[in-house]
Amino acid sequence: MKLGLHFVVDPMGWLCVSAVFGVWLYNSFFVPELVLLPHYREGHIPWVIVICYYAASALCFAALFRASTADPGHLPTNPHIPHSEREHWELCNKCNLMRPKRTHHCSRCGHCVRRMDHHCPWINNCVGEDNHWLFLQLCFYTQVLSGFTLVLDFCQYYYFQPLTHLDQEKFTTRHELALLRASALMGVVMFGGMSALFHSQLVGILSDTTTIEMMTPFSNESHGPRRSWQWALAEVCGTHWKTLWFVPFRSRRGLRAGGSYGDHV
């Protein structure tokens, strides 16, 4: 499947995505400029740490871009309904289209989304069947990058040896304390928030329950037999190859049986 781009026209969503991108850009520029590269040049840290930091930063950005621009699972205008599955489809009272069960209508996007989990303003997109795996990657790599940032900020204060070659006229040197404090604050907020979100997403995936279903009162409907954690994550990520669960540069194909789950990003 080709990788398509999907954009939601929502100025508030664009503002939220810009804020997230600004946090990523701040920690991907100032932390290497203040801590990573100067200490690497003086031999205080190995080159492997530098490569790992930039790899985490690149994967975090890739997951953000893909989660924001991937089709979450919008239903086509005239969906093909297999005869054997017609009893599992229902009419949406907002867009007057037939949809499979566990599909919800997003008022922000104006479409029905298959297995919609929630609408996330921070990626300006719905989280649904076709991009849930990308949202999970975004949560994971944001934790890795923010945790990496916190460790480097801590080492700058308490572990690394003082730098011998400093240009006091440089802006980053004169404002090092303020910049690192801002970086540490963002790291704490992002790591704590994303850890809680990542945990709630994993709980929902392993229990086969979306965020919308968790918030719906008296929603105790069973969606099939209990699955192993490997199968639950493989179904969300679209592959049984566990290494590919961490790769945002690929397409996804659903593992469920049935024609209604065939088109994926």
XYZ file of C-alpha atoms in Angstrom:
265
model
C 0.000 0.000 0.000
C 1.217 3.481 -0.835
C 1.716 6.040 1.902
C -0.916 8.749 1.468
C -1.181 12.136 3.168
C -4.273 13.198 5.067
C -4.768 16.703 6.486
C -7.522 17.984 8.783
C -8.514 21.622 8.224
C -8.640 22.852 11.816
C -6.750 26.040 12.837
C -6.775 25.035 16.524
C -5.322 21.658 15.596
C -2.618 23.324 13.507
C -1.732 25.459 16.538
C -1.432 22.373 18.757
C 0.727 20.533 16.224
C 2.942 23.611 15.899
C 3.404 23.691 19.682
C 4.419 20.021 19.728
C 6.794 20.584 16.818
C 8.278 23.583 18.660
C 9.002 21.467 21.741
C 10.637 18.818 19.551
C 12.688 21.437 17.695
C 13.800 23.091 20.950
C 15.099 19.871 22.458
C 16.558 18.683 19.158
C 18.574 21.907 18.727
C 19.479 23.403 22.108
C 20.270 20.172 23.985
C 22.832 19.029 21.378
C 24.191 22.585 21.124
C 24.569 23.005 24.902
C 25.379 19.516 26.135
C 25.728 16.760 23.591
C 28.093 18.128 20.955
C 30.411 20.194 23.251
C 31.036 17.234 25.557
C 31.478 14.929 22.582
C 34.126 17.220 21.084
C 36.056 17.182 24.369
C 35.814 13.395 24.667
C 33.471 13.249 27.665
C 30.858 11.105 25.922
C 31.194 8.503 23.125
C 29.879 8.980 19.625
C 27.291 6.239 20.192
C 25.372 8.536 22.559
C 25.243 11.249 19.898
C 23.963 8.810 17.270
C 21.332 7.408 19.648
C 20.063 10.877 20.551
C 19.668 11.992 16.956
C 18.085 8.641 16.053
C 15.518 9.056 18.834
C 14.859 12.612 17.665
C 14.395 11.538 14.039
C 12.073 8.656 14.939
C 10.037 10.938 17.187
C 9.573 13.447 14.367
C 8.771 10.709 11.858
C 6.107 9.252 14.151
C 4.638 12.732 14.717
C 4.508 13.464 10.992
C 3.025 10.085 10.083
C 0.441 10.112 12.899
C -0.629 13.643 11.889
C -0.910 12.962 8.160
C -2.050 9.319 7.990
C -5.662 8.454 7.255
C -7.048 7.158 10.573
C -9.567 4.929 8.814
C -12.205 7.120 7.165
C -15.017 5.211 5.514
C -15.481 5.745 1.778
C -18.670 7.377 0.510
C -19.984 4.083 -0.861
C -18.370 1.359 1.244
C -18.477 -2.219 0.035
C -20.418 -4.283 2.562
C -19.813 -8.036 2.360
C -23.069 -9.944 2.486
C -21.866 -12.012 5.460
C -21.163 -8.860 7.502
C -24.265 -6.771 6.804
C -25.794 -7.580 10.178
C -22.726 -5.984 11.827
C -23.186 -2.654 10.020
C -25.381 0.236 11.118
C -26.460 3.649 9.848
C -24.663 6.753 11.117
C -27.262 9.361 12.079
C -24.832 12.224 11.381
C -23.452 11.476 7.914
C -26.156 8.968 6.817
C -23.617 6.349 5.775
C -23.512 2.674 6.626
C -20.651 1.829 8.944
C -19.337 -1.273 10.726
C -19.710 -1.591 14.457
C -17.106 0.176 16.631
C -16.997 2.978 14.049
C -17.628 6.469 15.400
C -18.349 9.826 13.820
C -15.775 12.541 14.587
C -17.367 15.971 14.834
C -13.982 17.699 14.334
C -13.083 15.798 11.157
C -16.643 15.354 9.890
C -16.142 11.676 9.013
C -16.833 8.256 10.423
C -13.599 6.540 11.522
C -13.184 2.786 11.859
C -12.449 1.691 15.421
C -11.979 5.313 16.461
C -10.069 5.664 19.733
C -10.262 9.463 20.125
C -9.561 12.725 18.334
C -6.169 14.086 19.385
C -5.709 17.853 18.929
C -1.936 17.508 19.436
C -1.608 15.646 16.143
C -4.656 17.358 14.588
C -6.056 13.990 13.602
C -8.233 11.177 14.796
C -6.636 8.063 16.244
C -8.325 5.148 14.531
C -7.777 1.699 13.146
C -5.282 2.760 10.474
C -3.008 5.094 12.475
C -3.297 3.827 16.061
C 0.073 2.119 15.701
C 1.665 5.428 14.685
C 0.151 7.203 17.687
C 1.541 4.449 19.911
C 4.978 4.958 18.340
C 4.711 8.713 18.912
C 4.015 8.159 22.620
C 6.924 5.722 22.888
C 9.540 7.804 21.050
C 8.475 10.962 22.876
C 9.174 9.134 26.134
C 12.572 8.021 24.851
C 13.556 11.499 23.629
C 12.310 13.348 26.722
C 13.953 10.792 29.014
C 17.201 11.142 27.058
C 16.948 14.926 27.419
C 16.408 14.708 31.183
C 19.433 12.435 31.611
C 21.648 14.809 29.623
C 20.406 17.830 31.587
C 21.103 16.002 34.856
C 24.581 14.945 33.724
C 25.359 18.509 32.675
C 24.814 19.692 36.261
C 26.137 16.780 38.319
C 28.285 14.422 36.239
C 30.029 15.849 33.186
C 33.389 17.535 33.606
C 33.488 21.314 32.988
C 34.052 22.314 29.388
C 37.419 23.901 28.685
C 36.591 25.567 25.377
C 33.660 27.963 25.771
C 32.881 30.993 23.683
C 31.311 33.364 26.219
C 30.031 35.588 23.431
C 27.730 32.895 22.102
C 24.073 33.245 22.991
C 23.717 29.608 24.036
C 26.641 29.889 26.445
C 25.430 33.107 28.091
C 21.912 31.726 28.525
C 22.855 28.129 29.263
C 21.134 27.961 32.678
C 17.811 29.313 31.437
C 17.823 27.135 28.326
C 18.623 23.953 30.247
C 15.979 24.691 32.872
C 13.377 25.132 30.136
C 14.555 21.901 28.531
C 14.378 20.027 31.849
C 10.879 21.379 32.557
C 9.610 20.323 29.133
C 11.294 16.955 29.585
C 9.518 16.313 32.892
C 6.124 17.374 31.521
C 6.468 15.393 28.292
C 7.896 12.277 29.933
C 5.245 12.199 32.652
C 2.348 12.968 30.343
C 3.415 10.572 27.606
C 4.125 7.783 30.085
C 0.578 8.021 31.431
C -0.874 8.198 27.908
C 1.259 5.305 26.660
C 0.143 3.169 29.611
C -3.545 3.930 29.018
C -3.175 3.140 25.317
C -1.529 -0.204 26.034
C -4.252 -1.096 28.539
C -6.896 -0.304 25.925
C -5.151 -2.293 23.197
C -4.589 -5.353 25.374
C -8.206 -5.291 26.570
C -9.503 -4.544 23.045
C -11.275 -1.414 24.277
C -11.032 2.057 22.752
C -10.900 5.277 24.751
C -14.416 6.150 23.552
C -15.699 2.773 24.748
C -14.005 3.257 28.118
C -15.782 6.592 28.519
C -19.176 5.238 27.445
C -21.307 4.299 30.458
C -22.644 0.732 30.630
C -20.408 -0.309 27.738
C -19.597 -3.902 28.653
C -19.943 -5.411 25.187
C -17.455 -8.170 24.416
C -15.625 -7.914 21.099
C -14.430 -11.491 20.852
C -12.290 -13.981 22.770
C -9.437 -12.755 24.921
C -6.225 -12.402 22.898
C -2.566 -12.646 23.813
C -0.587 -9.411 24.067
C 1.448 -10.413 20.995
C -1.653 -10.803 18.842
C -3.260 -7.620 20.199
C -0.211 -5.489 19.342
C 0.317 -7.303 16.035
C -3.253 -6.484 15.017
C -2.811 -2.790 15.835
C 0.602 -2.570 14.129
C -0.443 -4.655 11.133
C 2.401 -7.170 11.327
C 3.632 -10.065 13.457
C 7.259 -8.917 13.015
C 7.968 -7.254 16.367
C 10.898 -5.244 14.986
C 8.539 -3.505 12.552
C 6.349 -2.356 15.437
C 8.952 0.364 16.033
C 9.337 1.478 12.379
C 7.171 4.428 11.237
C 8.494 4.337 7.637
C 6.188 1.612 6.360
C 2.614 0.835 5.425
C 0.105 -1.174 7.438
C -2.279 -3.951 6.468
C -4.871 -5.242 8.894
C -4.643 -8.810 10.139
C -8.330 -9.373 10.766
C -10.328 -11.535 8.450
C -12.972 -9.811 6.392
C -13.033 -7.430 3.463
C -13.953 -4.378 5.546
C -10.478 -4.185 7.038
C -8.458 -4.237 3.863
C -7.461 -0.638 3.166
C -4.753 0.672 5.462
C -2.002 3.240 5.404
